Short mmCIF file of C-alpha atoms in Angstrom, two decimals:
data_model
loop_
_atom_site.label_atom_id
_atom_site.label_comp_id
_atom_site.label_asym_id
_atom_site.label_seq_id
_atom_site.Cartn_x
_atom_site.Cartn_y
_atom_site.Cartn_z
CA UNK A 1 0.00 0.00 0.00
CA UNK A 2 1.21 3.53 -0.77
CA UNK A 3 1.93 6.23 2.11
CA UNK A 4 -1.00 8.26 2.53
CA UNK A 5 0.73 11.94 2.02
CA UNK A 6 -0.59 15.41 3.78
CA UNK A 7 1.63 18.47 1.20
CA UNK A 8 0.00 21.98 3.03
CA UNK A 9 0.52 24.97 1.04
CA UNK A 10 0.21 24.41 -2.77
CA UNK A 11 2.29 27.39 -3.62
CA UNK A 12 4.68 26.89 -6.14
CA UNK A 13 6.97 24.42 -4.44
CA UNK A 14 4.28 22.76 -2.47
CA UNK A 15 2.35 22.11 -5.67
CA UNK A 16 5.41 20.85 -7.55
CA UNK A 17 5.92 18.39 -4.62
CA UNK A 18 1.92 17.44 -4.98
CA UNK A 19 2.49 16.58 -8.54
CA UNK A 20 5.39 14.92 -8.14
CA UNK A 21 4.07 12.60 -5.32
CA UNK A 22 0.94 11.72 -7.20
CA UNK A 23 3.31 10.87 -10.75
CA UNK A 24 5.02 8.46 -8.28
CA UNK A 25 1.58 7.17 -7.29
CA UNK A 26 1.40 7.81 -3.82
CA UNK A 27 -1.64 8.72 -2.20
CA UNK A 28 -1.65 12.27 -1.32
CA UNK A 29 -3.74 15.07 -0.20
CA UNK A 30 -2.84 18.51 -0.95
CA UNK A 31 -3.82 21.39 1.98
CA UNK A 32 -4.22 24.73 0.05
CA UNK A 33 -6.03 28.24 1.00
CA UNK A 34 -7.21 29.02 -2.80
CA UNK A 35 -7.93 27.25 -5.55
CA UNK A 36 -5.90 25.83 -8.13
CA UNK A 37 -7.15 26.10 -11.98
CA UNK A 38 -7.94 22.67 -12.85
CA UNK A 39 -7.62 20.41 -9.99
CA UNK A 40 -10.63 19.22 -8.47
CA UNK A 41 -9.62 15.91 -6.82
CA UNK A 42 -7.10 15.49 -4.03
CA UNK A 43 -7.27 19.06 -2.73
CA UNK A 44 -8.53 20.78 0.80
CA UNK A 45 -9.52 23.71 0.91
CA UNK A 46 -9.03 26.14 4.47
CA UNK A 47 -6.47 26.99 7.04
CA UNK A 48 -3.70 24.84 6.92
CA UNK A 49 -3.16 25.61 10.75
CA UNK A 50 -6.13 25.14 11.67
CA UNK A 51 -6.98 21.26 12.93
CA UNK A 52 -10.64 21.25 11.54
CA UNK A 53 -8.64 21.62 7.92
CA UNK A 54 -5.75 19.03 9.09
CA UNK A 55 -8.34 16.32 10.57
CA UNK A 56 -9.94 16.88 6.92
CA UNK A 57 -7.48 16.08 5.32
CA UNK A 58 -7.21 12.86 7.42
CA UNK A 59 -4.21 14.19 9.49
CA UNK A 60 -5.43 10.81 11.73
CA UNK A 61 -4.03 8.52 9.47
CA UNK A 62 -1.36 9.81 7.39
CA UNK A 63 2.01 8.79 7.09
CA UNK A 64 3.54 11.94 6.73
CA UNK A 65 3.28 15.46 6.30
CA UNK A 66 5.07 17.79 3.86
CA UNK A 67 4.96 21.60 4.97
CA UNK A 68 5.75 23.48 2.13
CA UNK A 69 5.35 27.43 2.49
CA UNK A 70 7.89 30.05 1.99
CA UNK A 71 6.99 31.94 5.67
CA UNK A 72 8.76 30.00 8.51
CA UNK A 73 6.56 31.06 11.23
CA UNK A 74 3.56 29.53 9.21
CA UNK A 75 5.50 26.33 8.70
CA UNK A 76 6.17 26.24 12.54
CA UNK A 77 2.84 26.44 13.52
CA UNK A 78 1.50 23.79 11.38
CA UNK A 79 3.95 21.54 12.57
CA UNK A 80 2.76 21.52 16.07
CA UNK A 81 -0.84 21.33 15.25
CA UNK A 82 -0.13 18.70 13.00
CA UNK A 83 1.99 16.96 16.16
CA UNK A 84 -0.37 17.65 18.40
CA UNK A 85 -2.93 15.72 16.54
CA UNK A 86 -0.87 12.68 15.45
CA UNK A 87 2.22 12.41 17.19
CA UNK A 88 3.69 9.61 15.51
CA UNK A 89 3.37 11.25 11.76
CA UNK A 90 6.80 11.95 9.45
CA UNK A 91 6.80 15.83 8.82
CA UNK A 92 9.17 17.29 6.61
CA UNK A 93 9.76 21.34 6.92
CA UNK A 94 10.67 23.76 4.53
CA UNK A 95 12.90 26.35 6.74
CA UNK A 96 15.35 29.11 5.45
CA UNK A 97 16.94 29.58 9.16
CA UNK A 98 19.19 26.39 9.05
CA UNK A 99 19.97 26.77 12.58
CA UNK A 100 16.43 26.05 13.38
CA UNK A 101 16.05 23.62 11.09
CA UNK A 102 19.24 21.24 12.93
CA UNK A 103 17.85 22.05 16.44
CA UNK A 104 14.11 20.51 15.48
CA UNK A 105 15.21 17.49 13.62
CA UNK A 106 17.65 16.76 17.02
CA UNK A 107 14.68 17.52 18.86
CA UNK A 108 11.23 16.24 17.46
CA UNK A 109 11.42 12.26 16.54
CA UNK A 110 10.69 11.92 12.65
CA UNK A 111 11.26 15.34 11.43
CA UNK A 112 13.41 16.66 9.18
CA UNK A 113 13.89 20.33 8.16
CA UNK A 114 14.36 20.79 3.81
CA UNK A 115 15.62 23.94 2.73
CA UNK A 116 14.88 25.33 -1.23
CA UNK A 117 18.12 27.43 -0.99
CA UNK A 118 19.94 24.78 0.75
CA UNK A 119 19.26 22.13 -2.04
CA UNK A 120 19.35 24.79 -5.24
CA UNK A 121 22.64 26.98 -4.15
CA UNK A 122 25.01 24.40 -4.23
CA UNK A 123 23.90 23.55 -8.00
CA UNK A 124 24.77 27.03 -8.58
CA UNK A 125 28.59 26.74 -7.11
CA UNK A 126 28.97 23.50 -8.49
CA UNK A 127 27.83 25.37 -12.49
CA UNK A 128 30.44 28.39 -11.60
CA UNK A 129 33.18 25.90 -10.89
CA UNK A 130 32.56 24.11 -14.00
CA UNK A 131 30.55 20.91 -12.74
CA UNK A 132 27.89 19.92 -14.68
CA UNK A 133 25.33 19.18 -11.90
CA UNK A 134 21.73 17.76 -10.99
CA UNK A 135 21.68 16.98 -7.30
CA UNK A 136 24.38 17.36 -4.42
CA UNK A 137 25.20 14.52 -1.69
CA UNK A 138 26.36 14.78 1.72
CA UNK A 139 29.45 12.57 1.77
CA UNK A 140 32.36 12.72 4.69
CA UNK A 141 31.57 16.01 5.30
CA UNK A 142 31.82 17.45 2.13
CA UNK A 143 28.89 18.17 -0.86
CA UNK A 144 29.77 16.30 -3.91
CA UNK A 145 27.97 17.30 -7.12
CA UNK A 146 25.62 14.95 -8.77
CA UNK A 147 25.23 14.37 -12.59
CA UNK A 148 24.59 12.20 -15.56
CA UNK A 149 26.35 10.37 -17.75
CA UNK A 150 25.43 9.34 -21.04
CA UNK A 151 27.60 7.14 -23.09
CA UNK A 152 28.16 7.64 -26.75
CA UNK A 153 30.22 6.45 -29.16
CA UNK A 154 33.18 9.47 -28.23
CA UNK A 155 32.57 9.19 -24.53
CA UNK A 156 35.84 8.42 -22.58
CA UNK A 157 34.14 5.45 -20.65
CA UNK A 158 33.07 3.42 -23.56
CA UNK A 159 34.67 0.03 -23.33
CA UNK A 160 35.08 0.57 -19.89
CA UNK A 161 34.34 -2.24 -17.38
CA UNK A 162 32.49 -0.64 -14.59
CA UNK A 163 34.55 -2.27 -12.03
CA UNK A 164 37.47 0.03 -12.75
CA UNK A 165 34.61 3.12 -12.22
CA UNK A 166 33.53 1.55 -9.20
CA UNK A 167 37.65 1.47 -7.21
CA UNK A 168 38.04 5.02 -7.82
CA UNK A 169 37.61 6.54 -4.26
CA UNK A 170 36.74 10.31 -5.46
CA UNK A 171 33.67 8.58 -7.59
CA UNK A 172 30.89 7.10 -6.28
CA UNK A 173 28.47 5.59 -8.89
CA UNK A 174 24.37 6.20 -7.88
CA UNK A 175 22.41 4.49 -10.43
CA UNK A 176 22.88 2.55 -13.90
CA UNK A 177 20.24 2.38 -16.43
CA UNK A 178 21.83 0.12 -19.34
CA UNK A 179 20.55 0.75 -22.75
CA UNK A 180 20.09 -3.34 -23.19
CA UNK A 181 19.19 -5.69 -21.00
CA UNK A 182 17.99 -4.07 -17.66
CA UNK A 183 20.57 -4.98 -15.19
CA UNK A 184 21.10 -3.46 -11.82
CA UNK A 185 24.46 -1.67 -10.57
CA UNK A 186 25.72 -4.29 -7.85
CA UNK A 187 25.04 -6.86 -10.19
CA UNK A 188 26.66 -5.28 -13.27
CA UNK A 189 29.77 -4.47 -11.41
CA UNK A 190 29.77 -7.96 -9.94
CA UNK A 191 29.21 -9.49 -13.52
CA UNK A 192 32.17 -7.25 -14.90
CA UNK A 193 29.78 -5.33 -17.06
CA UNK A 194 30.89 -2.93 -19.88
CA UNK A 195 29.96 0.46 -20.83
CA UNK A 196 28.15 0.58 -24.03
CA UNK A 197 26.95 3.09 -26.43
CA UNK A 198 23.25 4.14 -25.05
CA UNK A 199 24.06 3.27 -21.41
CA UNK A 200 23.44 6.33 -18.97
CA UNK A 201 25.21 6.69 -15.34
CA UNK A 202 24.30 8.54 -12.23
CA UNK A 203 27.37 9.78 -10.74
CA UNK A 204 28.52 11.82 -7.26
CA UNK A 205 31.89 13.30 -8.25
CA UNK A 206 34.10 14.87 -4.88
CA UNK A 207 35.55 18.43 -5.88
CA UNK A 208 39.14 19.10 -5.84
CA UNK A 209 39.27 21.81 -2.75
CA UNK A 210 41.60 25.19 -3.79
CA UNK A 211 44.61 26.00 -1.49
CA UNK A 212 43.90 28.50 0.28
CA UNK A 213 47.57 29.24 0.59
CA UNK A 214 48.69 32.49 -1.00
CA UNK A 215 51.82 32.86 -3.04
CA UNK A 216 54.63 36.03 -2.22
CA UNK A 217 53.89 37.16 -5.15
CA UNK A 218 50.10 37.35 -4.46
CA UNK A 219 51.06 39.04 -0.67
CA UNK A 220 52.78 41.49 -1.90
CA UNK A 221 50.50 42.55 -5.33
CA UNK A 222 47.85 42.78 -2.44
CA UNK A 223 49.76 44.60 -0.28
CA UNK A 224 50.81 47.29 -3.24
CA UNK A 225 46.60 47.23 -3.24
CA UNK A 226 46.10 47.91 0.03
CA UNK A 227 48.47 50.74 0.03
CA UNK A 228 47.00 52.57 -3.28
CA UNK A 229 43.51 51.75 -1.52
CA UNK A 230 44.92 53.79 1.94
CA UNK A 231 46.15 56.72 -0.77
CA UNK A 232 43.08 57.16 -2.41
CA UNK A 233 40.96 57.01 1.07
CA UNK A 234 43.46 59.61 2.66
CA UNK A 235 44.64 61.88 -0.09
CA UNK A 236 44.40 64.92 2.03
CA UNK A 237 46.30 63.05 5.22
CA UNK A 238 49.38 62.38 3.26
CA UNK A 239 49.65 65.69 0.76
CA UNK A 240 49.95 67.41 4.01
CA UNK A 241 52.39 64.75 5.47
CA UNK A 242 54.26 65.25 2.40
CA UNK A 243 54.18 68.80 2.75
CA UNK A 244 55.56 69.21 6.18
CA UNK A 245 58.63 66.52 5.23
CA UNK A 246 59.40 69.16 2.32
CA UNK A 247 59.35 72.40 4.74
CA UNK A 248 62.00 70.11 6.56
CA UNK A 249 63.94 68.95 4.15
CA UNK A 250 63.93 71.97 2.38
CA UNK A 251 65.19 74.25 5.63
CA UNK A 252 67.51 71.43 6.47
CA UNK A 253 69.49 71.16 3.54
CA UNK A 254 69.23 75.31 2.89
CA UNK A 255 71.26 75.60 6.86
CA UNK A 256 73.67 73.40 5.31
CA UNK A 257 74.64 74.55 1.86
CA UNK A 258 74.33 78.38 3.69
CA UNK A 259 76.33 77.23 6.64
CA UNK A 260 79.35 75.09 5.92
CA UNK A 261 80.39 74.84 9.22
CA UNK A 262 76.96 73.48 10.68
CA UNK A 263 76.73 69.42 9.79
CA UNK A 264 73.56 67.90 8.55
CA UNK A 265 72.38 66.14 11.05
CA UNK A 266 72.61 69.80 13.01
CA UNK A 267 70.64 71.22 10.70
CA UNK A 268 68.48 68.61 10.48
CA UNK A 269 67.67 68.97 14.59
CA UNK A 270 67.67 72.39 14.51
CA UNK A 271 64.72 72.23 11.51
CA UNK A 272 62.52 69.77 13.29
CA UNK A 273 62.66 71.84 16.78
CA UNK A 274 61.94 75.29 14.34
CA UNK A 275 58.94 74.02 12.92
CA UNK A 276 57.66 71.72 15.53
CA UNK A 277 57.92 74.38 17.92
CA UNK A 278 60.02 72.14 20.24
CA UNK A 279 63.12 74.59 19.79
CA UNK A 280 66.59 73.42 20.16
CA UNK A 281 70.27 73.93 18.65
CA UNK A 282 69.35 77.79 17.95
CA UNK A 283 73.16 78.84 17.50
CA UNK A 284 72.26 77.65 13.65
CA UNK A 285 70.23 80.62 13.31
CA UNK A 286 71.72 83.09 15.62
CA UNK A 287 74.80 83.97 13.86
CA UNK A 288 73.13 83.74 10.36
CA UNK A 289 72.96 86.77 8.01
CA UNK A 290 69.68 88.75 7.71
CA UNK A 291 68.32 86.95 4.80
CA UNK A 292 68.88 83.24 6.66
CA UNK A 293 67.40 85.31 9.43
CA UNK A 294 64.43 85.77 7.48
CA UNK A 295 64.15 82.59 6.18
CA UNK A 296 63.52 81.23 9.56
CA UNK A 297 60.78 83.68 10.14
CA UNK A 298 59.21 82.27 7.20
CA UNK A 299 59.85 78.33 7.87
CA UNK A 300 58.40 79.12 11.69
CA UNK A 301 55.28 80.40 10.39
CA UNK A 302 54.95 77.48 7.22
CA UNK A 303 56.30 75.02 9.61
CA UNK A 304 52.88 76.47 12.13
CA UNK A 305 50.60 75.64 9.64
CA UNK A 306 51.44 72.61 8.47
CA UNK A 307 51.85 70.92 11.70
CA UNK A 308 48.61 72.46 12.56
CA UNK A 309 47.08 71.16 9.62
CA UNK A 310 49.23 67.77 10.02
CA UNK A 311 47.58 67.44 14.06
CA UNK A 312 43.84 68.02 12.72
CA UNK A 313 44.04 65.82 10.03
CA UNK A 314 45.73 62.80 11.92
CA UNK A 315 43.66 63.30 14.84
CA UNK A 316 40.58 62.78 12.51
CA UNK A 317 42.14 59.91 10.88
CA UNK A 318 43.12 58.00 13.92
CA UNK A 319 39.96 58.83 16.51
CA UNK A 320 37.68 59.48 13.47
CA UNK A 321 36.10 56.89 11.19
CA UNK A 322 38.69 56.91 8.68
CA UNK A 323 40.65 54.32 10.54
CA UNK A 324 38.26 52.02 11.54
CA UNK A 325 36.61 52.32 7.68
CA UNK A 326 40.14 51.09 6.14
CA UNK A 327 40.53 48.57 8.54
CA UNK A 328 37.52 47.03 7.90
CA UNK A 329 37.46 47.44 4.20
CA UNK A 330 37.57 44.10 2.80
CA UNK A 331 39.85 42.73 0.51
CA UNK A 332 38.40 42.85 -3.00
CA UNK A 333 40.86 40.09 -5.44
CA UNK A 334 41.44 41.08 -8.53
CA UNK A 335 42.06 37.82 -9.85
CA UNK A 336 41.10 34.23 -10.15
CA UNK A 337 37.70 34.65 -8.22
CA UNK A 338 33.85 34.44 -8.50
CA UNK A 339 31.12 37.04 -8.35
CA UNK A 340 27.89 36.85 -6.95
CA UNK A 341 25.06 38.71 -8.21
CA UNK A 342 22.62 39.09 -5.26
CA UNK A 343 23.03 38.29 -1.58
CA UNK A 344 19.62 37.07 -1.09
CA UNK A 345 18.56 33.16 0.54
CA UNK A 346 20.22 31.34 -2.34
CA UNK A 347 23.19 33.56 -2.63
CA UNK A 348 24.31 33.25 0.82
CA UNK A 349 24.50 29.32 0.38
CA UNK A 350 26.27 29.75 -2.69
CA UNK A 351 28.82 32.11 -0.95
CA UNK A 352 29.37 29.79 1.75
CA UNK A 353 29.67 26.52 -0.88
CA UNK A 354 32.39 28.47 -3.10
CA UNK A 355 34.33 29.53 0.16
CA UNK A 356 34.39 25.68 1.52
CA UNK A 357 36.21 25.10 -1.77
CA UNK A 358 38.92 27.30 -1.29
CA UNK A 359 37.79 30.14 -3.76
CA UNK A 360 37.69 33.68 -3.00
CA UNK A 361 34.24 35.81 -3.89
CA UNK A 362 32.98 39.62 -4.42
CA UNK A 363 29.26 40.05 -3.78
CA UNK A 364 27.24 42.73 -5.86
CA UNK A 365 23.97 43.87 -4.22
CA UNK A 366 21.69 46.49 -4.36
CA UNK A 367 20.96 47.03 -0.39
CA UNK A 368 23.49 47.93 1.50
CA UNK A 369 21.55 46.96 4.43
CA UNK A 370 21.16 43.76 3.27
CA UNK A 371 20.89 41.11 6.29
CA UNK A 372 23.44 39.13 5.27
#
């Protein structure tokens, strides 16, 4: 006898998961609030929360339950009215928060939490990275992309026993449907069956993870990033950094040339204290002709300026925003990495799938407040 099958809200996954259980023949009831053009049979009609609609729908004596909306807090609150009145059914949830989703199926005996994201981002990493993909499986940890085979007369694996498949570790061979005579997989690779022209293969293929290990040469064209990055952010900081190292330099090495007697590191002291206002080793100045006299007028007022300048601007820097905005900045690759159109429910999981692989990835959204 076929499992008698509750699906509640026939939206557009809930109804594809309807048809597909009734193609299967399975006895199923679908739990909907409006009518759906052209189905007459099979369908119920109210509140799928409510237990008058449930018990209609023979909630009793079902096998399991399917909860199918796209609002978790709807899906929640089926699921206990559904426990409450048979506490031995199979209920499968559809749940974005993943979190949630682990916690009930530790929690409540035979129930486990489906996610559309979950299941459809993965197929979307696995495409990017070049994996032809219809299905993912859970396997030591890791999500191994699922495809098809089909073997034609240019096909690698024609003439191939599928014993030799079979040994390879990173493989794992699902299903075989031979093109002539039916024959099962166990039995074929048993039997030392050969590939032939027409035969098609499910196969789960393990992905060869990226080092995450970055060369020198990558450090350092990074580095050269992050320092045009901190140039552009803090233009102003460093023209007037620049500016007061001239006024310096320039007073230092005109003490010098003007002087002969007075060395350069002399000068050099004497040009910092001038400027800074700090003062010290004034004899460089004191016994200097009227125009050197006059120059050092002129580099004690510059030299005011630009340290004034040179304070306010660092100050803001460091206790302003500026600072904490470069540190956080993230690193954007220029290089050798995916982008992601879209941070939304599937994106995320895609994200997360292309970063267990080793691969590094910029994210293009519209919101900036996006919650992810």
């Amino acid at each position: 006898m076929k499992p008698r099958i509750i699906v509640c809200c026939l939206g557009s996954t809930g109804y594809q998961i309807f048809c597909l259980l009734r193609q299967q023949g399975a006895s199923v009831v679908g739990v909907g609030e409006r009518p759906i053009p052209g189905e007459e049979t099979g369908i119920i009609m109210g509140d799928p929360r409510s237990a008058a609609t449930l018990l209609a729908a023979g909630i009793r004596d079902a096998d399991a339950i399917a909860i199918a909306s796209d609002d978790d807090a709807l899906n929640l609150a089926i699921l206990m009215q559904a426990r409450l009145l048979n506490p031995q059914i199979r209920i499968i949830t559809r749940l974005f928060n993943g979190s949630l989703g682990d916690r009930l199926d530790r929690t409540l005996p035979q129930h486990t939490s489906m996610s559309v994201s979950t299941l459809a981002a993965p197929i979307f990493a696995f495409a990017a990275m070049g994996s032809r993909a219809i299905g993912q499986l859970t396997l030591f940890n890791e999500s191994w992309p699922i495809h098809e085979e089909y073997i034609d007369e240019r096909h690698p694996w024609n003439g191939r026993k599928l014993a030799e498949l079979w040994e390879d570790q990173r493989r794992m061979l699902i299903y075989y449907l031979p093109h002539h005579p039916h024959i099962d997989l166990v039995s074929a690779v048993l039997t030392g069956k050969t590939l032939e022209v027409g035969d098609r293969l499910i196969v789960a293929t393990q992905l060869n993870k990226r080092s995450n290990r970055r060369s020198w040469g990558r450090k350092l064209q990074e580095s050269l990033n992050n320092w045009r990055r901190f140039q552009q952010q803090n233009q102003a900081t460093t023209l007037a950094l620049l500016a007061l190292l001239l006024t310096i330099l320039t007073a230092t090495f005109t003490y010098t040339f003007v002087n002969t007697d007075t060395s350069f590191v002399d000068s050099l002291y004497f040009s910092v204290g001038m400027i800074t206002g700090a003062g010290g080793n004034e004899s460089v100045a004191e016994q200097s002709p009227i125009p050197l006299k006059l120059f050092t007028a002129m580099m004690m007022l510059v030299g005011a300026g630009a340290i004034g300048i040179c304070y306010a601007l660092l100050n803001d820097f460091i206790l302003g925003s500026r600072f904490r905005q470069l540190w956080d900045t993230p690193q954007i690759p220029t290089r050798h990495h995916y982008i992601v159109c879209g941070l939304g429910d599937i994106g995320i999981k895609a994200i997360e799938q292309l970063h267990n692989n080793g691969y590094d990835v910029v994210v293009i959204d519209r919101d900036p407040n996006c919650r992810f």
